[in-house]
DNA sequence: GTTGACACTGACGCAGGGTCAGGGTCGCAC
DNA sequence: GTGCGACCCTGACCCTGCGTCAGTGTCAAC
C-alpha cells in the first residue's frame, strides 16, 4: 500500500497534482486508513500513469476524463481533434515568434520598415523629436486602421519629402507647435499651408474615420495647430 | 473624444480587454465625463495599439508594462528573453504533438510498439483478456519506472513466449485467476510454476521496487494467485 | 416615454496546479 | 515519553487573460 507521496513519486507527478486529479474526478479516491490518509494500490499507479501520459501529451484534463474510458474509434477521433488543436496552437506560436523576431528597437517596434524609414528621413532633415513622435503615432494609427493604404501613404510621404516646398511648410509647422494660439504669425502660416495644400491633389486612400483620428492625435499636442485649423 | 467601445473597436480589442488593461495599469485611466463614462483621446488609441501589438506577439502583460517605457537596449534584451521563452514553448508543443501523433488506439496508447506486440502475441495465443490487461498494466509500470530495461524485458518476454513450457505454465496460471484460494489444485500448480522458474536465470534488469509494484498489481486481481505465492 | 445600445462596477469561471495556513500522524532517536 | 523531521489532511487564495453574467445607469432616437 502506498501513501499519496509515494504514489506521486512513482508516477512522476506532484502530490498536489494527484489531489487535483481526485478533485476533478479523473482518479478515483482510494480507501483511507485509520488516520484518514489515502492508501493506494498498484492499480492507482497504472491509472495515474495513464493520466500523466495524456496530460504530458497536452490533452486538457476535461478531455482526459472522457478518453480514459473511450472505445478505440472514439479515441482515435478525439486524438485527431486534439492534434488539430495543438497544430493550431503551434501555428499561433510561430506567428508570435515571427512577430517578436521582427521587433527591433525604438520606433521600428510598432510600424513597418518602410514607415520607419520615413521617420528616419525626417530625423535627418532636423525635424523636432516632438514632431517626429506625432508622425510616428499617426503612422501607428494608419498601420492599425488602414493597412491596405500603407504603400500609398509611403509613396505620398516620400514624394512630399522630396518636395522642397513641402519640407519648408512642414518645418514651419514644426516650429509653430509651441506657439501661443494667439500668436500673430499664425494667420500668415495658415495662408502658407493653404497655398501649399491647394497645389496638391487630395488623398482618398484613407477613410475619413482614420483621418479624423490622425488629426485629433496631432491636434491634442498643439493649441497653436488647433488655431491654425480654425484659420483655414 | 471616444467612448470605451469606440476605442476598443479602433484598436481591434474587446471592451473587456481595455478595462483589463486599465486594471493592470497598462493603460492610463482617462478622464470621466459627467455620467462617469471614460472618455478617450487619440493618444489612447496609439497606446492601446502599442499594447495590442506586443500582446499579439505573445508578450505577457506583466512584461508589456515594463516594455512600454523601456530604452532600446533594455528592450532588445527583453525581446531576446521573450523569444527564448516562446521558442521553449514551441519545443514543448512539438513534443506534445509528436506524442499525440504516436498515440494509437487501445493498448498502444500507453506503451511502446514493441510492448504492444507482446500483448498481441499473447492475444493470438488465446490468453484471457483479463490476463492481458494485467500484463498491459505491468508493462505500463515498467515503461514508467524502468524505461531503461525495456529492451531486456521485451527480449526476455519474447523468448519466454517462444518457450512452449513457459506458455503452458502461463496458461495454467491464467486459468487459475478465478479459482477459490482454497482450491485443491493450487499446490500442484505452485510446484509446477516453481519447477519452471528453477530452470530460468533470475532477471536483475528491474529494480526491486518496480518488481514489488508489478507483483502487487498482479496480486490485487486474484486471490488464488496470492495463495500461490504463499505456497512457494 | 419607451426602446435598444451602450456604459458602469463587481464577481465568478477556465487550466493546472503552487503555495500558504493550521492542523494531525508516523517513525525513529534519545 | 517526548522530541524531531518528514509526511499527511482540508481549505483557501494566487497566477494568466480575459469571457461572461448580474444588476444598474445613461444616451440617443423615435
mmCIF file of C-alpha atoms (C1' of nucleotides) in Angstrom, chain B residues 3-5 16 19 32 36-38, chain C residues 5-13:
data_model
loop_
_atom_site.group_PDB
_atom_site.id
_atom_site.type_symbol
_atom_site.label_atom_id
_atom_site.label_comp_id
_atom_site.label_asym_id
_atom_site.label_seq_id
_atom_site.Cartn_x
_atom_site.Cartn_y
_atom_site.Cartn_z
ATOM 1 C CA UNK B 3 -16.069 56.041 -25.627
ATOM 2 C CA UNK B 4 -14.552 52.785 -24.471
ATOM 3 C CA UNK B 5 -16.430 50.870 -27.145
ATOM 4 C CA UNK B 16 -13.343 43.937 -21.584
ATOM 5 C CA UNK B 19 -10.834 47.606 -18.852
ATOM 6 C CA UNK B 32 -14.581 60.569 -16.883
ATOM 7 C CA UNK B 36 -18.877 58.584 -15.177
ATOM 8 C CA UNK B 37 -18.110 57.222 -18.661
ATOM 9 C CA UNK B 38 -14.462 57.024 -19.648
ATOM 10 C "C1'" DA C 5 -27.456 50.049 -27.464
ATOM 11 C "C1'" DC C 6 -24.090 51.288 -24.741
ATOM 12 C "C1'" DA C 7 -21.665 52.241 -20.068
ATOM 13 C "C1'" DC C 8 -20.537 51.186 -15.100
ATOM 14 C "C1'" DT C 9 -18.715 48.004 -11.091
ATOM 15 C "C1'" DG C 10 -18.068 43.619 -9.069
ATOM 16 C "C1'" DA C 11 -17.688 38.849 -9.047
ATOM 17 C "C1'" DC C 12 -17.092 34.163 -10.700
ATOM 18 C "C1'" DG C 13 -15.091 30.980 -14.134
#
